[in-house]
Amino acid sequence: MQRWSEGPSGLVFGSDYNPEQWPAEVRADDVRLMREAGVNLVSVGIFSWGLLEPEPDRFDFDWFDDVLDDLHAGGIGVSLATATASPPAWLTQQHPEVLPVDADGRRVTFGSRQSWCPSSPVYRERSLKLVRALAERYGEHPALRLWHVSNELGCHNARCYCAVSATAFRGWLATRYADVAALNAAWATAFWSQHYTSLEQVQVPAHTSSFHNPAQALDFARFCSDELLGQHLAEKEVLRAITPDVPVTTNFMVGSQLNPLDYGRWAREQDVVSNDHYLIHGAYDDPRGELAYAADLTRGAASGNPWLLMEHSTSAVNWQPVNVAKAAGEMLQDSLSHVARGADGICFFQWRQSAGGAEQWHSALVPHAGEDSERFREVVELGAVLGRLGELRDSTVTNDVAILVDWQNAWAMESPTLPSQRVGHADLALRVHGLLRAAHTGADVVPVTAHPDDLAAVLSGYRVLVVPTLYLCDDTTAAAVTAAAESGTHVLVTYFSGIVDASVRVRLGGYPGAFRDLLGVRVEEFHPLSDGVAGELDDGTVGDVWAEIASAHDDTEVLVRYADGAAAGCPALTRRDLPSGAHAWYLGTSLDDEALAGLLRTVCTAAGVTPVAEASGPVDVVRRSSADGSWLFALNHGEEDATVVVRGFDLVGEVEVDGLELEPGQSAVVREV
């Protein structure tokens, strides 16, 4: 199979390209500017179905031929989309049942994007006809480097509640459960008189009178992810049959907030993992900390392999309450943050900023102001830097610390019936990741479902494993965490972890059921804390968000206890020595940043974990390495100067360095010696 990143001497650099939005004569100017900027890969055809097939079974490829030919003549490779992201008007007019239905029973209308039901057989049939036609037409085109299936699958249509989806859901359940009795047991349907005598009685969890059955809601989320994966695999199958040597991908939306799909499961079906990421201002104290977390999680989904950033923004987006523009230098630094964490390609939405349409105010490589603009000059600068980083292609990131996460846990924690809505599935994972970054210590973010067969071996390869608020934990995951600890990995488990099994059934006998024996701790009752309420601890720190009535086994050392409140005298932090020489730590409350950073430092020191590099100040340090060498990324995201101890050649500044002194906003990528 050809390599998606082969061809350019530097890293992949490009964008979505939508020439259909512009007169044909603009294309020559586009290719000229792409060459000036160093662009070497563009995604084309993403939203072109209506033009490629203006009527059923009548394909118009002439204009598209010219687009691909012009790009190839200019030395620009193509990530060719299957164009199935949004069906054309004629399809929804002839088959309105293709349009998805929301949880309130309302069928959407045509006029936006992704207006299709993932379970629709009509959509499946029509979309695969288009995919086949594209593959047969362009499978041997010299510009083709990569197939791009659909676009951001599940962004707007992850869960459809129509009758077709309900029938498909029942079929999915029939393969998951041996019979209706097994479903009743898994879903605890004896509660609220929800007992079923036939699968035909089961509905999708649409709008109802009160809370949904949490196991039903979780299974529906699993089904929806699998249903969209089925569409992806159906398109991939057509492509593979016709173009077996061309890699296939689709762009994920890995981040800490949007969780429509089980990307760990999906990643196993990609020839290269691709991701879209956008800064979300207002949702985080540190949006670029969330960027770093998302990039490390993307690499985790890719099992540590290099990946492709398919989309991010040169400046402002168009879908936030206030769309914050990027200051000078931030586009370069954001791009390098993704490269530092394993991306071998940096692409954007989109090439030329739209004059009309719903995303006309979304930034692009060529802004409304045109090439004579500071933004485009920054784009040219970025292209030059990425062109100098080709030597680190295929290198990887290796860390001694892992943070364990699970998209199915995220779905389970969407339930409104949990003990506290103040506990988000990724809140603590983000904080742990950010505090380790601030201590210049690298951390992998490992999704459970990326490793269905070797999770224990993967986790055992780390010196430290952090398990933050992993509320849902199946038996395989629990066994893998225990096996890692028994092999010598120091494990830190936090509150609200290991509470329920894969069917969202509580592990009885005391929390945290999945890890109770490993940790030597037994929790009898949760005492979640209201906003603004904190509990004193006997070491002078405070616990926020969470407290619990707990006890420790005789072989477990209590390091910190609650000093007041209902949990006074109960353990808040414990440590159990294991025969392997490692420790199993349990944190039963949420510490402030200073105390949590101190705990992480203590755990890492006990495990022999050292910083990526000796540094001071608000600098992010990440190392990529291969058999050919190592490259240290140093990115100053802060407002103060920072220093890093490193020797080598800075590929950004093109200068030999013996130590770095970075001003705010300054970055370096040092080939180490």
XYZ file of C-alpha atoms in Angstrom:
673
model
C 0.000 0.000 0.000
C 1.314 3.448 -0.893
C 2.211 5.769 1.961
C -0.203 8.650 2.414
C 2.681 10.928 3.367
C 5.062 10.017 0.568
C 6.007 12.555 -2.034
C 6.843 15.856 -0.338
C 10.228 16.321 1.271
C 8.620 17.992 4.262
C 5.600 17.016 6.310
C 2.170 16.964 4.719
C 0.674 20.455 4.570
C -2.661 21.397 3.106
C -6.373 21.919 3.521
C -9.856 21.156 2.331
C -10.192 22.542 -1.186
C -13.623 23.486 -2.517
C -13.090 24.918 -6.003
C -16.780 24.463 -6.848
C -17.430 27.565 -4.726
C -15.481 29.706 -7.179
C -15.297 30.470 -10.920
C -13.051 28.043 -12.793
C -10.542 30.784 -13.612
C -9.701 31.145 -9.895
C -8.178 27.670 -9.876
C -4.951 28.692 -11.599
C -4.435 31.312 -8.924
C -5.171 28.703 -6.258
C -2.499 26.349 -7.567
C 0.004 29.204 -7.796
C -0.617 30.219 -4.204
C -0.540 26.611 -2.996
C 2.904 26.218 -4.495
C 4.027 29.485 -2.911
C 2.785 28.312 0.497
C 4.284 24.836 0.210
C 0.905 23.069 0.197
C 1.305 19.474 -0.975
C -2.042 17.778 -0.137
C -5.639 18.957 -0.421
C -8.928 17.205 0.285
C -11.369 17.667 -2.572
C -14.974 16.698 -3.186
C -16.083 16.606 0.442
C -19.431 18.325 -0.187
C -19.667 17.850 -3.954
C -22.311 15.102 -4.273
C -24.952 17.501 -5.624
C -22.625 18.607 -8.438
C -21.039 15.237 -9.153
C -24.427 13.544 -9.432
C -26.946 16.291 -10.256
C -29.615 13.708 -11.080
C -29.950 10.038 -10.106
C -27.315 7.986 -11.953
C -26.183 10.919 -14.110
C -22.630 11.753 -13.139
C -20.881 14.954 -14.169
C -17.150 14.423 -13.757
C -15.832 16.771 -16.433
C -15.298 19.720 -14.087
C -13.830 17.414 -11.450
C -11.394 15.949 -13.993
C -10.051 19.441 -14.592
C -9.648 20.069 -10.859
C -7.586 16.920 -10.255
C -5.554 17.422 -13.427
C -4.688 21.003 -12.502
C -3.679 19.999 -8.990
C -1.467 17.201 -10.278
C 0.159 19.514 -12.815
C 0.975 21.838 -9.937
C 2.530 19.063 -7.875
C -0.344 18.975 -5.369
C -1.472 15.577 -4.086
C -5.124 14.787 -3.467
C -6.962 13.293 -0.529
C -10.070 12.384 -2.494
C -13.300 12.506 -0.534
C -16.088 10.072 -1.309
C -18.478 13.080 -1.338
C -21.037 11.238 0.760
C -21.040 13.709 3.675
C -24.240 15.430 2.565
C -26.847 13.966 0.195
C -28.173 16.119 -2.677
C -31.604 17.729 -2.706
C -32.999 15.260 -5.227
C -32.301 12.309 -2.926
C -34.121 13.753 0.067
C -36.934 14.967 -2.185
C -37.476 11.507 -3.654
C -36.811 9.698 -0.374
C -37.675 11.967 2.572
C -37.321 8.934 4.851
C -33.544 9.334 4.425
C -33.684 12.449 6.622
C -32.935 11.723 10.308
C -35.399 12.128 13.167
C -34.429 13.738 16.472
C -35.288 12.521 19.976
C -38.489 14.588 19.965
C -39.745 12.871 16.821
C -39.037 15.767 14.451
C -37.659 14.902 11.039
C -35.047 17.411 9.909
C -35.405 19.237 6.629
C -32.961 19.603 3.775
C -30.768 22.688 3.869
C -27.806 21.967 6.122
C -25.268 19.156 6.100
C -25.155 15.487 7.138
C -28.929 15.231 6.741
C -29.103 11.460 6.523
C -30.047 8.565 8.751
C -27.124 6.178 9.370
C -29.510 3.193 9.166
C -31.158 4.201 5.887
C -30.832 1.464 3.237
C -31.680 4.030 0.553
C -28.820 6.284 1.617
C -26.464 3.312 1.803
C -27.352 2.178 -1.722
C -27.107 5.632 -3.300
C -23.900 6.571 -1.478
C -22.110 3.379 -2.500
C -23.047 3.961 -6.147
C -21.317 7.319 -5.915
C -18.261 5.845 -4.177
C -17.940 3.161 -6.841
C -18.216 5.706 -9.634
C -15.526 7.893 -8.058
C -13.183 4.960 -7.450
C -13.563 3.677 -10.986
C -13.037 7.144 -12.438
C -10.093 8.300 -10.319
C -8.563 5.161 -8.806
C -5.505 5.445 -11.052
C -5.272 9.222 -11.178
C -1.664 10.234 -10.447
C -2.723 12.894 -7.945
C -4.536 10.408 -5.686
C -2.690 9.807 -2.420
C -5.474 9.036 0.037
C -9.201 8.258 0.176
C -11.198 10.453 2.568
C -14.475 8.708 3.492
C -17.381 11.114 4.108
C -16.532 13.867 6.609
C -16.697 14.154 10.397
C -19.063 11.200 10.607
C -21.568 11.602 13.427
C -21.018 15.330 13.906
C -24.705 16.132 13.346
C -26.411 12.788 12.774
C -24.832 10.490 15.343
C -28.183 9.404 16.781
C -31.316 9.013 14.691
C -34.619 7.988 16.310
C -36.673 7.078 13.234
C -38.525 3.795 12.716
C -35.764 2.490 10.445
C -33.184 3.153 13.172
C -35.420 1.435 15.744
C -35.608 -1.692 13.587
C -31.843 -1.658 13.084
C -31.321 -1.178 16.822
C -33.369 -4.276 17.572
C -31.285 -6.211 15.060
C -28.116 -5.009 16.751
C -29.475 -6.093 20.138
C -30.280 -9.544 18.738
C -26.585 -10.029 17.967
C -25.440 -8.686 21.359
C -27.794 -10.695 23.582
C -28.562 -14.403 23.347
C -32.248 -13.783 23.979
C -34.638 -11.293 25.504
C -34.020 -12.748 28.971
C -30.334 -11.814 28.667
C -31.313 -8.289 27.640
C -33.683 -7.998 30.599
C -30.910 -9.050 32.963
C -28.371 -6.652 31.466
C -30.770 -3.720 31.427
C -32.260 -4.361 34.890
C -35.731 -4.069 33.362
C -37.397 -5.285 36.542
C -37.091 -1.662 37.621
C -39.984 0.627 36.561
C -41.873 -2.292 34.929
C -39.661 -2.260 31.829
C -39.615 -6.055 31.420
C -39.696 -7.207 27.776
C -41.109 -10.466 26.430
C -39.925 -9.806 22.866
C -37.226 -7.700 21.254
C -39.961 -6.228 19.047
C -41.133 -4.299 22.101
C -37.815 -2.449 22.447
C -37.728 1.141 21.208
C -34.966 3.677 20.731
C -34.495 5.939 23.785
C -36.316 8.935 22.323
C -38.121 11.585 24.359
C -39.954 9.984 27.244
C -41.718 10.905 30.481
C -38.687 10.723 32.772
C -35.200 9.264 32.874
C -34.156 6.668 30.345
C -32.941 3.249 31.351
C -29.170 3.939 31.523
C -28.213 0.540 30.073
C -30.602 1.042 27.148
C -29.196 4.518 26.516
C -25.635 3.165 26.601
C -26.441 0.324 24.218
C -28.105 2.801 21.877
C -24.938 4.934 21.871
C -22.906 1.814 21.064
C -25.332 0.894 18.301
C -25.174 4.387 16.779
C -21.377 4.313 16.706
C -21.428 0.863 15.115
C -24.075 1.909 12.577
C -21.960 4.795 11.329
C -18.902 2.540 11.350
C -20.887 0.184 9.127
C -21.335 3.008 6.613
C -17.629 3.807 6.763
C -16.668 0.164 6.253
C -19.117 -0.235 3.373
C -17.490 2.693 1.568
C -14.033 1.406 2.439
C -14.892 -2.027 1.047
C -15.796 -0.525 -2.325
C -12.596 1.519 -2.383
C -10.414 -1.401 -1.336
C -11.824 -3.637 -4.054
C -11.037 -1.105 -6.775
C -7.927 0.609 -5.363
C -6.294 -1.904 -2.995
C -3.074 0.094 -2.699
C -4.575 3.469 -1.786
C -4.911 4.102 1.979
C -8.320 4.987 3.380
C -9.156 7.316 6.263
C -11.945 9.434 7.682
C -11.577 12.504 9.844
C -12.377 11.994 13.535
C -13.357 14.722 16.008
C -11.269 13.598 18.959
C -11.403 16.016 21.869
C -12.586 16.245 25.432
C -16.145 17.413 24.709
C -17.580 15.860 21.544
C -17.944 12.084 21.864
C -20.336 10.796 19.186
C -18.288 7.719 18.278
C -16.039 5.140 19.918
C -12.902 6.366 18.193
C -10.760 3.675 19.806
C -12.863 1.075 17.987
C -12.948 3.143 14.782
C -9.191 3.712 14.739
C -8.573 0.018 14.216
C -10.314 0.298 10.824
C -8.193 3.193 9.493
C -5.112 2.951 7.334
C -4.108 6.237 8.934
C -5.909 7.950 11.791
C -7.035 11.480 10.922
C -8.467 14.091 13.239
C -10.093 17.518 13.194
C -9.487 19.807 16.145
C -10.567 23.336 16.949
C -9.818 25.500 19.962
C -12.924 26.056 22.096
C -12.727 29.366 23.907
C -14.784 29.828 27.034
C -15.156 26.111 27.739
C -11.654 25.700 29.181
C -9.305 27.774 31.284
C -6.552 26.627 28.928
C -7.833 25.902 25.384
C -4.352 24.979 24.210
C -4.045 22.537 27.080
C -7.146 20.858 25.691
C -5.491 20.864 22.257
C -2.501 19.023 23.710
C -4.779 16.517 25.437
C -6.764 15.912 22.240
C -3.594 15.424 20.206
C -2.206 12.921 22.719
C -5.570 11.123 22.714
C -5.539 11.006 18.915
C -2.090 9.420 19.050
C -3.445 7.009 21.650
C -6.287 6.033 19.334
C -3.664 5.491 16.616
C -1.772 3.133 18.972
C 1.195 5.490 18.952
C 1.538 5.633 15.173
C 1.883 8.894 13.217
C -1.445 10.487 12.325
C -2.869 13.249 10.162
C -4.436 16.483 11.374
C -7.098 16.816 8.677
C -8.584 20.098 9.890
C -7.889 22.981 12.233
C -8.174 26.726 11.782
C -5.769 29.434 10.724
C -7.688 31.855 12.945
C -11.333 32.206 14.063
C -14.079 29.644 13.537
C -17.741 30.539 12.954
C -19.699 28.432 15.453
C -18.825 29.751 18.910
C -20.584 32.587 20.786
C -17.495 34.733 20.259
C -15.166 33.534 17.514
C -11.731 34.514 18.775
C -9.091 35.261 16.153
C -5.593 33.906 16.590
C -2.789 36.312 17.408
C 0.356 36.406 15.307
C 2.355 33.205 15.806
C -0.457 31.171 17.347
C -1.271 29.305 14.132
C 2.343 28.139 13.889
C 2.471 27.150 17.532
C -0.855 25.280 17.401
C 0.356 23.384 14.340
C 3.657 22.482 15.991
C 1.806 21.268 19.089
C 0.024 18.694 16.922
C 3.266 17.721 15.166
C 5.007 17.342 18.516
C 2.354 14.830 19.532
C 2.705 12.632 16.496
C 1.024 14.337 13.537
C 2.906 13.837 10.278
C 0.566 16.168 8.438
C -1.038 19.528 9.177
C -4.143 20.500 7.230
C -6.834 23.124 7.642
C -10.391 24.023 6.850
C -10.227 25.421 4.234
C -8.049 26.703 1.388
C -9.956 29.842 0.361
C -12.359 31.565 2.771
C -15.920 31.270 1.467
C -17.708 34.375 0.231
C -21.089 32.850 1.052
C -22.648 29.926 2.850
C -22.859 28.871 6.477
C -19.083 28.938 7.029
C -18.256 32.208 5.287
C -16.840 33.582 8.554
C -14.637 30.558 9.211
C -10.986 31.428 8.620
C -8.952 29.830 5.844
C -5.440 29.739 4.430
C -6.394 32.431 1.901
C -8.594 34.906 3.811
C -11.166 37.291 2.393
C -8.361 39.853 2.232
C -6.464 37.621 -0.209
C -2.764 36.896 -0.517
C -1.744 40.415 0.475
C -2.497 39.784 4.145
C -0.625 38.965 7.313
C -2.610 35.749 7.629
C -1.460 34.402 4.267
C 2.115 35.454 4.992
C 1.893 33.378 8.184
C 0.611 30.476 6.094
C 3.669 30.732 3.853
C 5.909 30.824 6.932
C 4.195 27.725 8.354
C 4.648 25.900 5.052
C 8.358 26.674 5.123
C 8.731 25.370 8.686
C 6.811 22.165 7.924
C 8.965 21.743 4.848
C 12.028 21.628 7.104
C 10.517 19.005 9.419
C 10.392 16.166 6.923
C 13.308 14.423 8.633
C 11.140 13.540 11.645
C 8.427 11.845 9.583
C 7.509 8.399 10.990
C 9.132 9.194 14.332
C 7.068 8.532 17.447
C 6.477 9.801 20.978
C 7.354 7.591 23.948
C 6.237 8.410 27.493
C 6.428 6.674 30.864
C 3.001 7.845 32.058
C -0.401 6.816 30.709
C -3.872 8.202 31.379
C -6.602 5.614 30.783
C -9.852 6.782 29.149
C -12.837 5.212 27.412
C -15.451 6.689 25.064
C -18.032 4.222 26.341
C -17.380 5.568 29.825
C -18.087 9.045 28.435
C -21.463 7.834 27.141
C -22.317 6.199 30.467
C -21.499 9.437 32.276
C -23.963 11.375 30.098
C -26.716 9.966 32.309
C -28.539 12.637 34.339
C -29.085 10.166 37.198
C -25.518 9.967 38.523
C -24.517 11.073 42.046
C -23.110 14.402 40.833
C -23.278 16.329 37.588
C -20.088 18.076 38.711
C -18.063 15.020 37.700
C -17.414 15.071 33.963
C -15.864 12.114 32.212
C -12.811 14.087 31.029
C -12.528 16.814 33.678
C -9.965 15.075 35.842
C -8.133 13.496 32.908
C -7.627 16.986 31.456
C -6.362 18.317 34.784
C -3.934 15.432 35.266
C -2.660 15.817 31.724
C -2.231 19.563 32.142
C -0.391 19.301 35.449
C 1.988 16.703 34.042
C 2.627 18.977 31.043
C 3.338 21.872 33.418
C 5.883 19.633 35.152
C 7.437 18.928 31.729
C 6.426 15.269 32.032
C 4.941 13.577 29.003
C 1.799 11.462 29.177
C 0.068 9.191 26.710
C -3.729 9.164 26.722
C -4.732 5.548 26.129
C -8.294 4.689 25.053
C -9.488 1.295 26.256
C -11.102 0.206 22.991
C -7.996 0.837 20.894
C -6.530 -2.319 22.453
C -9.157 -5.088 22.568
C -6.612 -7.893 22.678
C -3.498 -6.475 24.328
C -4.595 -3.813 26.832
C -2.807 -5.485 29.732
C 0.468 -5.633 27.800
C 0.125 -2.016 26.681
C -0.561 -0.709 30.195
C 2.227 -2.832 31.652
C 4.688 -0.929 29.471
C 4.273 2.240 31.536
C 5.898 3.203 34.796
C 2.773 5.084 35.923
C -0.881 4.557 35.029
C -3.526 7.111 36.051
C -7.166 5.962 36.022
C -9.299 9.122 36.416
C -13.090 8.819 36.979
C -13.398 5.645 34.914
C -16.960 5.108 36.160
C -17.689 2.328 33.650
C -15.065 -0.405 33.691
C -15.605 -3.807 32.139
C -13.958 -6.961 33.441
C -11.244 -6.957 30.769
C -10.193 -3.413 31.611
C -10.208 -4.098 35.344
C -8.042 -7.169 34.804
C -5.651 -5.209 32.566
C -5.146 -2.480 35.184
C -4.526 -5.110 37.865
C -2.110 -7.000 35.620
C -0.150 -3.801 34.957
C 0.146 -3.128 38.693
C 1.236 -6.708 39.329
C 3.922 -6.347 36.661
C 5.410 -3.244 38.295
C 3.368 -0.287 37.022
C 2.482 2.265 39.697
C -1.282 2.837 39.476
C -3.220 5.889 40.676
C -7.000 5.382 40.661
C -9.328 8.271 41.472
C -12.821 8.571 42.888
C -15.802 7.403 40.808
C -13.757 4.728 39.023
C -14.604 1.053 38.594
C -18.164 1.613 39.802
C -20.264 -0.145 37.147
C -19.692 -2.930 34.641
C -20.260 -2.913 30.875
C -24.040 -3.061 31.425
C -23.955 -0.102 33.836
C -24.746 -2.462 36.715
C -23.168 -1.501 40.029
C -20.358 -3.751 41.209
C -21.783 -4.657 44.601
C -19.955 -5.114 47.886
C -18.446 -1.644 48.172
C -16.871 0.803 45.754
C -14.675 0.957 43.743
C -15.755 -2.561 42.875
C -13.454 -3.160 39.920
C -10.366 -2.017 41.864
C -11.336 -2.670 45.494
C -8.953 -5.573 46.006
C -6.083 -3.953 44.113
C -6.322 -0.719 46.111
C -7.214 -2.207 49.471
C -10.003 0.338 49.910
C -13.730 -0.119 50.459
C -16.158 2.786 50.008
C -19.595 2.474 51.601
C -21.256 5.683 50.465
C -20.572 8.660 48.229
C -20.891 12.192 49.612
C -20.614 14.465 46.559
C -20.011 18.107 47.398
C -22.094 21.004 46.140
C -20.560 23.847 44.179
C -18.701 26.147 46.558
C -18.403 23.484 49.266
C -15.010 21.973 50.112
C -13.856 19.582 52.810
C -10.785 20.044 54.954
C -8.167 17.290 54.851
C -5.845 16.477 57.718
C -2.706 17.465 55.809
C -3.943 21.049 55.470
C -5.235 20.722 51.913
C -8.881 20.672 50.868
C -11.007 18.297 48.851
C -13.569 19.601 46.368
C -16.371 18.005 44.317
C -16.287 14.633 46.048
C -16.064 12.924 49.438
C -16.937 9.408 50.593
C -17.369 7.158 53.585
C -14.540 4.669 53.193
C -12.181 2.352 55.035
C -8.767 0.904 54.235
C -7.597 -2.687 54.478
C -4.909 -3.567 56.991
C -2.208 -3.671 54.327
C -3.141 -0.261 52.914
C -1.518 2.892 54.256
C -3.757 5.900 54.798
C -1.798 8.990 53.786
C -4.506 11.638 54.134
C -7.891 11.636 55.883
C -10.932 13.869 55.723
C -10.816 16.288 58.649
C -14.430 17.447 58.670
C -17.877 16.758 57.282
C -19.684 13.441 57.016
C -16.475 11.705 55.923
C -14.344 12.986 58.821
C -11.723 10.397 59.749
C -12.181 8.415 56.542
C -9.266 7.915 54.139
C -9.001 10.429 51.302
C -5.659 9.240 49.915
C -4.183 5.776 50.330
C -1.258 3.730 49.107
C -0.899 -0.035 49.000
C 2.477 -1.685 48.442
C 2.355 -4.499 45.901
C 4.586 -7.588 45.623
C 5.816 -6.233 42.284
C 7.431 -3.317 44.110
C 4.918 -0.873 42.686
C 2.268 1.053 44.615
C -1.488 1.176 44.097
C -2.738 4.659 45.046
C -6.326 5.746 45.595
C -7.496 9.358 45.607
C -11.017 9.725 46.960
C -11.516 13.454 46.428
C -10.643 16.255 44.030
C -7.559 18.183 45.115
C -6.648 21.694 44.052
C -3.977 22.039 41.382
C -1.081 22.519 43.784
C -1.956 19.457 45.864
C -2.762 17.305 42.838
C 0.499 18.324 41.165
C 2.315 17.342 44.349
C 0.642 13.940 44.381
C 1.508 13.320 40.742
C 5.098 14.343 41.433
C 5.257 11.896 44.352
C 3.848 9.038 42.271
C 6.163 9.748 39.357
C 9.217 10.006 41.606
C 8.379 6.673 43.234
C 8.131 5.125 39.780
C 11.364 6.652 38.499
C 9.680 8.931 35.964
C 11.757 11.955 34.949
C 10.796 15.070 32.960
C 11.141 15.051 29.190
C 13.770 17.785 29.509
C 15.132 20.121 32.135
C 13.102 23.285 31.708
C 11.635 26.223 33.583
C 8.700 28.459 32.864
C 5.479 27.867 30.912
C 7.033 25.773 28.184
C 5.579 22.625 26.680
C 8.299 20.042 25.942
C 7.690 16.903 23.880
C 10.195 14.537 22.285
C 9.752 12.573 19.057
C 12.329 9.929 18.249
C 13.242 7.239 15.736
C 16.208 5.106 14.827
C 17.602 8.185 13.058
C 17.576 10.510 16.054
C 15.423 12.589 18.352
C 13.721 15.972 18.120
C 12.719 18.072 21.124
C 9.733 20.394 20.688
C 9.698 23.404 23.009
C 6.610 25.619 22.810
C 6.197 28.618 25.099
C 2.429 29.054 25.483
C 2.760 31.356 28.474
C 3.254 35.036 29.146
C 6.722 34.707 30.674
C 10.118 33.712 29.307
C 11.075 30.044 29.502
C 14.327 28.100 29.321
C 15.098 24.565 28.162
C 18.314 22.606 28.480
C 18.978 21.123 25.033
C 21.754 21.039 22.424
C 21.343 20.689 18.703
C 19.938 22.445 15.644
C 16.666 24.352 15.821
C 14.710 23.596 12.655
C 12.327 26.506 13.253
C 14.914 29.214 13.758
C 17.517 27.421 11.580
C 20.271 27.917 14.131
C 22.529 25.823 16.343
C 21.491 26.013 19.994
C 23.100 25.161 23.312
C 20.131 25.814 25.558
C 16.939 27.644 24.671
C 15.572 30.914 25.977
C 12.069 31.269 24.601
C 10.023 34.436 24.709
C 6.222 34.175 25.075
C 4.766 32.626 21.937
C 8.153 31.407 20.682
C 8.708 27.804 19.562
C 11.640 25.591 18.677
C 12.110 22.106 17.253
C 15.620 20.950 18.077
C 17.377 18.046 16.370
C 19.229 16.816 19.426
C 22.912 15.947 19.571
